[in-house]
PDB file of N, CA and C and ligand atoms in Angstrom:
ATOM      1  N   UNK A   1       0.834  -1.198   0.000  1.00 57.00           N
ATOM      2  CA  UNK A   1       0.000   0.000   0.000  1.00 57.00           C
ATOM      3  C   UNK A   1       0.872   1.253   0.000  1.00 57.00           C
ATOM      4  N   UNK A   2       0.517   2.068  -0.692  1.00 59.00           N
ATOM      5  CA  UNK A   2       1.435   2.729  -0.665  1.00 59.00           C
ATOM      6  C   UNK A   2       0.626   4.553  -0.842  1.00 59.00           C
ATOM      7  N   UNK A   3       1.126   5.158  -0.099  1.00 63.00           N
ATOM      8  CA  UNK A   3       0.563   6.167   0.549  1.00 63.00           C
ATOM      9  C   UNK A   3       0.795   7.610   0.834  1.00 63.00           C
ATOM     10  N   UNK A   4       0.391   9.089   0.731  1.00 64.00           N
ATOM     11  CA  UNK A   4       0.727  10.069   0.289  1.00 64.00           C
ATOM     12  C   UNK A   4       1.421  10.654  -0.789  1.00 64.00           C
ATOM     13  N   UNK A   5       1.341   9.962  -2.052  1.00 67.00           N
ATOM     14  CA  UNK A   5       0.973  10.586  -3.144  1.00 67.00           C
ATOM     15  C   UNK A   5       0.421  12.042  -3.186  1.00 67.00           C
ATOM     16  N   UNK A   6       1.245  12.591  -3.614  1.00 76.00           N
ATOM     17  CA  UNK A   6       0.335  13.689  -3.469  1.00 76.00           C
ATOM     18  C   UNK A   6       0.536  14.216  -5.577  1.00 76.00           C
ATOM     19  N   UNK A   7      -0.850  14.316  -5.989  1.00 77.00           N
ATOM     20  CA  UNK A   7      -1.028  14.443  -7.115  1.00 77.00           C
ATOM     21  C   UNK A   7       0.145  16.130  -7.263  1.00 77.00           C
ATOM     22  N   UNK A   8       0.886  15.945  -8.693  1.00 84.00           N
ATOM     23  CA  UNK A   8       1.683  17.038  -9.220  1.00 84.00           C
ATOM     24  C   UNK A   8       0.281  18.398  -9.924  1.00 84.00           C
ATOM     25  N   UNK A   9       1.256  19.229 -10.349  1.00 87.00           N
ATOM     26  CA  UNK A   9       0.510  20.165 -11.060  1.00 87.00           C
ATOM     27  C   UNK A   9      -0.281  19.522 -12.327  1.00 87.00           C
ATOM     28  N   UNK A  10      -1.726  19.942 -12.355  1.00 89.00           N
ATOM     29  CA  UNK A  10      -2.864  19.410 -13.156  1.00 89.00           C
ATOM     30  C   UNK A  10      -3.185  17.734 -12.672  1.00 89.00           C
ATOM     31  N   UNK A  11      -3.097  17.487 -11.662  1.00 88.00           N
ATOM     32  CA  UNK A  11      -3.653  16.362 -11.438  1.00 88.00           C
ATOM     33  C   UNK A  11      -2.314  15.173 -12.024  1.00 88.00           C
ATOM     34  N   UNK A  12      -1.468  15.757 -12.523  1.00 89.00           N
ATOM     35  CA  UNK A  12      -1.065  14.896 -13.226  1.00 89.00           C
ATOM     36  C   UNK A  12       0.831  14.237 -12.017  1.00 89.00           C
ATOM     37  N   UNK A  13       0.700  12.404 -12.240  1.00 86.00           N
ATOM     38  CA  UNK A  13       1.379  11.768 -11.343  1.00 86.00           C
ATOM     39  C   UNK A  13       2.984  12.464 -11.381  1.00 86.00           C
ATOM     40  N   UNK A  14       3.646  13.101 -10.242  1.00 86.00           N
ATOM     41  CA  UNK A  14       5.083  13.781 -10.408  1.00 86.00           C
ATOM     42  C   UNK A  14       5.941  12.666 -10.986  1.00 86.00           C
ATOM     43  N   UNK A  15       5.920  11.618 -11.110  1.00 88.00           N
ATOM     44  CA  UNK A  15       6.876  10.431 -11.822  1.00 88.00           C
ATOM     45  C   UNK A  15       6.331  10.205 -12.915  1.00 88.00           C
ATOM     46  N   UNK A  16       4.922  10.639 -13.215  1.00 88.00           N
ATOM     47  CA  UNK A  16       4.788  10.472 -14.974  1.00 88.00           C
ATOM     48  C   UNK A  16       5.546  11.960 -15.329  1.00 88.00           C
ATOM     49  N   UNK A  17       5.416  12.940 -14.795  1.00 88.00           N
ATOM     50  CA  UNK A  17       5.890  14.323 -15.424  1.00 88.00           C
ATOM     51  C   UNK A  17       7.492  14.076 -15.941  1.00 88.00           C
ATOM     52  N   UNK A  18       8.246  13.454 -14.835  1.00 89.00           N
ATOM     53  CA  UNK A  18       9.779  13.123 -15.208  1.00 89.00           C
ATOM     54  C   UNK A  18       9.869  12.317 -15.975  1.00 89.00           C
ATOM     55  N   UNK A  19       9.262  12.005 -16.950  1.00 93.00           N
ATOM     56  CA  UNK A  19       9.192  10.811 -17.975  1.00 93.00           C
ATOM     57  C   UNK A  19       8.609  11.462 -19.201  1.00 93.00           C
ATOM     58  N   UNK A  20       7.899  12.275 -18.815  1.00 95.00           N
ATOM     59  CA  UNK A  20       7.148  12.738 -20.167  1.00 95.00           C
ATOM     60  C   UNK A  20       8.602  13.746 -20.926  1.00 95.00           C
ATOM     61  N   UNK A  21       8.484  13.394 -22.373  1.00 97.00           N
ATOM     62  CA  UNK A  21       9.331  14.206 -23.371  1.00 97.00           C
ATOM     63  C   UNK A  21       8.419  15.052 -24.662  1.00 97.00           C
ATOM     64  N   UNK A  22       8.938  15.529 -25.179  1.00 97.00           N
ATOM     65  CA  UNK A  22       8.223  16.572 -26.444  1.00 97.00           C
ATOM     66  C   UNK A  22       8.057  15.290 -26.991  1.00 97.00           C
ATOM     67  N   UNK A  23       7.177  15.070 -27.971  1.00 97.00           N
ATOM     68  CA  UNK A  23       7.219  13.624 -29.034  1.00 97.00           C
ATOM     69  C   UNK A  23       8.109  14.176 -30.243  1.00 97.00           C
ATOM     70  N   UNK A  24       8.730  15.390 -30.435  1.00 97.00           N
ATOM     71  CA  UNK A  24       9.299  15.414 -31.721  1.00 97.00           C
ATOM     72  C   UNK A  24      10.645  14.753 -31.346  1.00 97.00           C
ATOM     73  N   UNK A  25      11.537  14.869 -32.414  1.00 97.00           N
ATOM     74  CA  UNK A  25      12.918  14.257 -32.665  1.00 97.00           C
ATOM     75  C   UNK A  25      13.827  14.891 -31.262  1.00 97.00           C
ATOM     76  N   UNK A  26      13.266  15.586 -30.763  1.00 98.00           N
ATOM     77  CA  UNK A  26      14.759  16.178 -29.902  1.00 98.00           C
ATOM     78  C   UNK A  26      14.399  15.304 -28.225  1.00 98.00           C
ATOM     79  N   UNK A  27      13.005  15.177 -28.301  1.00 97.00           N
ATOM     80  CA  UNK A  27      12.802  14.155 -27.148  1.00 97.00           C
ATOM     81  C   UNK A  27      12.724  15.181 -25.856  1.00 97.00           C
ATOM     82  N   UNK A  28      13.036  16.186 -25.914  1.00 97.00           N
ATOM     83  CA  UNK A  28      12.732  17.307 -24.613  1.00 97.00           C
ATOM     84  C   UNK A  28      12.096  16.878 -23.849  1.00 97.00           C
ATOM     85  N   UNK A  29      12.466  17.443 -22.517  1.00 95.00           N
ATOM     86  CA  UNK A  29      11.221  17.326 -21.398  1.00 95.00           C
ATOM     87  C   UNK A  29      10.728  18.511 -21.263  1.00 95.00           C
ATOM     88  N   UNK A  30       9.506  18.341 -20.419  1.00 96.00           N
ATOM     89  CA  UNK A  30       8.138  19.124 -21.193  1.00 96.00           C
ATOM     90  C   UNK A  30       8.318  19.747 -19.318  1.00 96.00           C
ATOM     91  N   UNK A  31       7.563  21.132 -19.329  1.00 94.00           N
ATOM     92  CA  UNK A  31       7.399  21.736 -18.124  1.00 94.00           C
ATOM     93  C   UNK A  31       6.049  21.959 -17.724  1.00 94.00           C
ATOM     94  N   UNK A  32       5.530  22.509 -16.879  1.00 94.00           N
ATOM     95  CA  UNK A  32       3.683  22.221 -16.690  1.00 94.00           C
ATOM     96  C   UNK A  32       3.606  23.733 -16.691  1.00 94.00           C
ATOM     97  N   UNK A  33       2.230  24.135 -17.645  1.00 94.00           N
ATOM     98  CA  UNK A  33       2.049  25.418 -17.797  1.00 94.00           C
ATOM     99  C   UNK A  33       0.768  24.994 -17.009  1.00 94.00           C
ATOM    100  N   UNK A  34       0.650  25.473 -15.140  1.00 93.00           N
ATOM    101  CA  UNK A  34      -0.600  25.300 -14.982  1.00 93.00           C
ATOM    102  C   UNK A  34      -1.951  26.061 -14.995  1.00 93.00           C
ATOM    103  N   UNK A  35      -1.466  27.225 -15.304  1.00 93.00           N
ATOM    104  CA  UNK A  35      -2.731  28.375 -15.889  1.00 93.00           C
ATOM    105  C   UNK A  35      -3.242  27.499 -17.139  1.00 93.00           C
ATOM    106  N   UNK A  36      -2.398  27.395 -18.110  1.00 93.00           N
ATOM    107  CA  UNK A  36      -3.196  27.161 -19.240  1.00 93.00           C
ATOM    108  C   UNK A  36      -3.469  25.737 -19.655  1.00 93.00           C
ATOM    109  N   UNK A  37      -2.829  24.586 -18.406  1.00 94.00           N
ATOM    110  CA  UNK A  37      -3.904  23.386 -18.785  1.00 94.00           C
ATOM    111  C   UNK A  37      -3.062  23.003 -19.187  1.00 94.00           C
ATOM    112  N   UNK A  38      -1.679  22.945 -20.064  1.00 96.00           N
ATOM    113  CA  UNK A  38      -0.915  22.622 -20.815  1.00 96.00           C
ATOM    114  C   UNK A  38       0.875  22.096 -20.285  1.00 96.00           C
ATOM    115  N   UNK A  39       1.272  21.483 -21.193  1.00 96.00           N
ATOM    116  CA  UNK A  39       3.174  21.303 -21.132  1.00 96.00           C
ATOM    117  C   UNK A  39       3.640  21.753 -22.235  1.00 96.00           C
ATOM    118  N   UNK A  40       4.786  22.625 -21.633  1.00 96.00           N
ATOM    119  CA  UNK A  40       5.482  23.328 -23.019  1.00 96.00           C
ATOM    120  C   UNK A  40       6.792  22.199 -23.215  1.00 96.00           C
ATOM    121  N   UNK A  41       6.949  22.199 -24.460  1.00 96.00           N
ATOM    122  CA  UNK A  41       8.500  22.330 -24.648  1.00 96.00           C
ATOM    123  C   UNK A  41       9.486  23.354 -24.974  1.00 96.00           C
ATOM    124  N   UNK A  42      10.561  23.459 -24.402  1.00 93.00           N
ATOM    125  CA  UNK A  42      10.906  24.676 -24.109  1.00 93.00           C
ATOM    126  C   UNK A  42      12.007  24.823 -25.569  1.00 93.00           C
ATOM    127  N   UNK A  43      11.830  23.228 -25.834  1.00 96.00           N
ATOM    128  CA  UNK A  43      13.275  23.743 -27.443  1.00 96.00           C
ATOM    129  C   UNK A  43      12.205  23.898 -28.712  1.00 96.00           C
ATOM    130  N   UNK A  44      10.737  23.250 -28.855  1.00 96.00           N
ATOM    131  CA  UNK A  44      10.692  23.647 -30.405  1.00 96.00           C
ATOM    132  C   UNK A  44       9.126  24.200 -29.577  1.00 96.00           C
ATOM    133  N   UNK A  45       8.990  25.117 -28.647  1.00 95.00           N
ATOM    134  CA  UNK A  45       7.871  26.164 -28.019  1.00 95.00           C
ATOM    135  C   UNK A  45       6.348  25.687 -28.842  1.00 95.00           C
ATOM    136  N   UNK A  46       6.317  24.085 -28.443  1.00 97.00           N
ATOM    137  CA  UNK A  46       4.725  23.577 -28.521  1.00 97.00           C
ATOM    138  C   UNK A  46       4.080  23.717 -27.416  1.00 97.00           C
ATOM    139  N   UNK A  47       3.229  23.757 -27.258  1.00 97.00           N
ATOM    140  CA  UNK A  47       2.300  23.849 -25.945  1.00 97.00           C
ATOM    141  C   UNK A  47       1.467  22.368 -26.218  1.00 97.00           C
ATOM    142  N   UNK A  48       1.578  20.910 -25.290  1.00 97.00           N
ATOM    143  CA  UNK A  48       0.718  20.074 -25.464  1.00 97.00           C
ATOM    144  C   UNK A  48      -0.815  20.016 -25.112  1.00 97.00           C
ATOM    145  N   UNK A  49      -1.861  20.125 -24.846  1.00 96.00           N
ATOM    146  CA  UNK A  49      -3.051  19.791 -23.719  1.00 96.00           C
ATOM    147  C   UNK A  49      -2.868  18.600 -22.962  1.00 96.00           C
ATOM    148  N   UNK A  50      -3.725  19.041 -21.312  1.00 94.00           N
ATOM    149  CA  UNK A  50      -3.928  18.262 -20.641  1.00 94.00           C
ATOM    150  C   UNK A  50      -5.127  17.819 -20.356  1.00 94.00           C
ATOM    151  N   UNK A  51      -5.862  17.105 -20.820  1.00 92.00           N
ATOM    152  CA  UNK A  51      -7.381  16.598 -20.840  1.00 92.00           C
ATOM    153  C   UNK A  51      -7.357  15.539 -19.289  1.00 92.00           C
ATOM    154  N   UNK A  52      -8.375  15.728 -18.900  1.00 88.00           N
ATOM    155  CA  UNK A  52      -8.820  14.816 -17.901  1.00 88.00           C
ATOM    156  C   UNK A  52      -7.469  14.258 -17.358  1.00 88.00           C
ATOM    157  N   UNK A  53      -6.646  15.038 -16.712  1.00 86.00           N
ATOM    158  CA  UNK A  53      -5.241  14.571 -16.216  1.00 86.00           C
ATOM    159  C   UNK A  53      -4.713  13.659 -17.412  1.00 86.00           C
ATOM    160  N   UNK A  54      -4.550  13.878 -18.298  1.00 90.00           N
ATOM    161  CA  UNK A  54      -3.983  12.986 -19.469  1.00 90.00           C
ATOM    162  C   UNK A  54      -3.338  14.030 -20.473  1.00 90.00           C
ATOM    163  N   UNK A  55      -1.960  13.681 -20.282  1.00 94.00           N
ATOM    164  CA  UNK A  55      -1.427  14.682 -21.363  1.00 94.00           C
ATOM    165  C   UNK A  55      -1.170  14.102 -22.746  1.00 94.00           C
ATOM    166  N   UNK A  56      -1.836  14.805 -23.947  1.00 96.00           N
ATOM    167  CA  UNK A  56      -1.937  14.510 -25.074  1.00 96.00           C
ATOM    168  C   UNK A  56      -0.256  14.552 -25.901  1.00 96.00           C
ATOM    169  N   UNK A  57       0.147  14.023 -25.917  1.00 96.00           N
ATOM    170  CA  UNK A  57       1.146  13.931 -26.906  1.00 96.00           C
ATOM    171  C   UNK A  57       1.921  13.976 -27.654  1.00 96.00           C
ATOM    172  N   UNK A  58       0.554  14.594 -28.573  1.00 97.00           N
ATOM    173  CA  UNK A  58       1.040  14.289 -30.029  1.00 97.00           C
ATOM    174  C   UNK A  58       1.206  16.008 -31.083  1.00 97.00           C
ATOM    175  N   UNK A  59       1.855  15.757 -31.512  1.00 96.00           N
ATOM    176  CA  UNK A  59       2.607  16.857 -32.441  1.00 96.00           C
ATOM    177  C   UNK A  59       1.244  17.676 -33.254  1.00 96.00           C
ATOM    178  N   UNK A  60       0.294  16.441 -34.011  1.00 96.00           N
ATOM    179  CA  UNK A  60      -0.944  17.004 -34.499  1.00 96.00           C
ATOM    180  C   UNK A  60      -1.813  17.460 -33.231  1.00 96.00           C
ATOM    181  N   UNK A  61      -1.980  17.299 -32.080  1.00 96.00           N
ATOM    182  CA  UNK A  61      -2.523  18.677 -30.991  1.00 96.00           C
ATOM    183  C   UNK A  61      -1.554  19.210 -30.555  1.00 96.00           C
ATOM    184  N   UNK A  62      -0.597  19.694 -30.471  1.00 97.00           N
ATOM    185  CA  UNK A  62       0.143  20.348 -30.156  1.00 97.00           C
ATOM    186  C   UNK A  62      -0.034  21.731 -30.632  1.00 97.00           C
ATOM    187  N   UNK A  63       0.134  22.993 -29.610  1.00 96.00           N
ATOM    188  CA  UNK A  63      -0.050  24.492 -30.397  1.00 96.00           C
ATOM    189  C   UNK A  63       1.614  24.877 -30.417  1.00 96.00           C
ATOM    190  N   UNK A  64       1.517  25.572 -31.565  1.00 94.00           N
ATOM    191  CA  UNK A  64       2.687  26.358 -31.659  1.00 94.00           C
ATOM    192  C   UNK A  64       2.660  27.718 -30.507  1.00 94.00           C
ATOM    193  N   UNK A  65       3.728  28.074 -29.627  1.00 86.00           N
ATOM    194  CA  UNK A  65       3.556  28.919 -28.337  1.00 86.00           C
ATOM    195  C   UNK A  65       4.202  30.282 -29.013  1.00 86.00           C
ATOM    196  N   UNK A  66       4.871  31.372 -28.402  1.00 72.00           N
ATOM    197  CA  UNK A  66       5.351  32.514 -28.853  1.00 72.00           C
ATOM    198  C   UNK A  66       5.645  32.450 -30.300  1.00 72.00           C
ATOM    199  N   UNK A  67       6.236  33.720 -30.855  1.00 61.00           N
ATOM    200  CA  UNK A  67       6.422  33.871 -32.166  1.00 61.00           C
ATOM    201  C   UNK A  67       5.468  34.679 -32.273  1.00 61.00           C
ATOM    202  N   UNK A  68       5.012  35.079 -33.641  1.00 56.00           N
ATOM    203  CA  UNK A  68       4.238  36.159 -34.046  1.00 56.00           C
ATOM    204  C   UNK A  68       3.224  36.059 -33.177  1.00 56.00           C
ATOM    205  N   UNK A  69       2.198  34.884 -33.078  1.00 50.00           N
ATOM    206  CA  UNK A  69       0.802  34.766 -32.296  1.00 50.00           C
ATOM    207  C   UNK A  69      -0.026  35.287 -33.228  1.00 50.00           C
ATOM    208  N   UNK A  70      -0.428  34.401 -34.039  1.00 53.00           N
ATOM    209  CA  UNK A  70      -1.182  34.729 -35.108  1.00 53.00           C
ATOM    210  C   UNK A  70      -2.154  33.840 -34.860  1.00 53.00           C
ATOM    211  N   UNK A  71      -1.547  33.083 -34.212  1.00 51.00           N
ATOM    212  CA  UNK A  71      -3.197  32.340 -33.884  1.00 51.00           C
ATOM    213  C   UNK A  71      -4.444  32.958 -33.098  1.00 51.00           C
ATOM    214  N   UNK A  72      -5.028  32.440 -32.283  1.00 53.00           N
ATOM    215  CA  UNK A  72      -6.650  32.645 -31.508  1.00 53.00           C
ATOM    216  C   UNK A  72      -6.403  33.702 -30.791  1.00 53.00           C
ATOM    217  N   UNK A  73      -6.574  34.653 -30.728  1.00 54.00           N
ATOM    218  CA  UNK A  73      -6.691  36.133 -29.826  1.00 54.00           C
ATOM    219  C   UNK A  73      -6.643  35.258 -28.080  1.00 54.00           C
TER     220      UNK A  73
HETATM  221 ZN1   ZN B 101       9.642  19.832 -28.576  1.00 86.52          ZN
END
């Protein structure tokens, strides 16, 4: 049994966070943006989502972060 766990930022397990990487080629580890729900990578500035404590992945949801910001107001 094992006991005091205490859930990381977004619900999400602190030993899955040290494991999680960017999915592109450089393999980065990802940091927790917890205002916006999200993990950045800090070398190619994707922003992943975090759905229902489940961080998505993948490159096709992934937002592109700074730079012009031409995206969604
Ligand atoms: Zn990356």
């Amino acid at each position: 049994m094992t006991q005091g766990t205490t859930p990381g930022p977004l619900g999400l397990d602190p030993l899955l966070l040290e494991v999680l990487a960017c999915p592109d080629t450089h393999h980065s580890p990802l940091t927790v943006d917890e205002a916006a729900s999200e993990l950045l990578c800090t070398t190619c500035d994707r922003a992943f989502p975090v759905r229902n404590g489940i961080p998505v992945l993948l490159l096709d949801e992934a937002r592109r972060r700074g730079g012009t910001g031409t995206d969604t107001p």
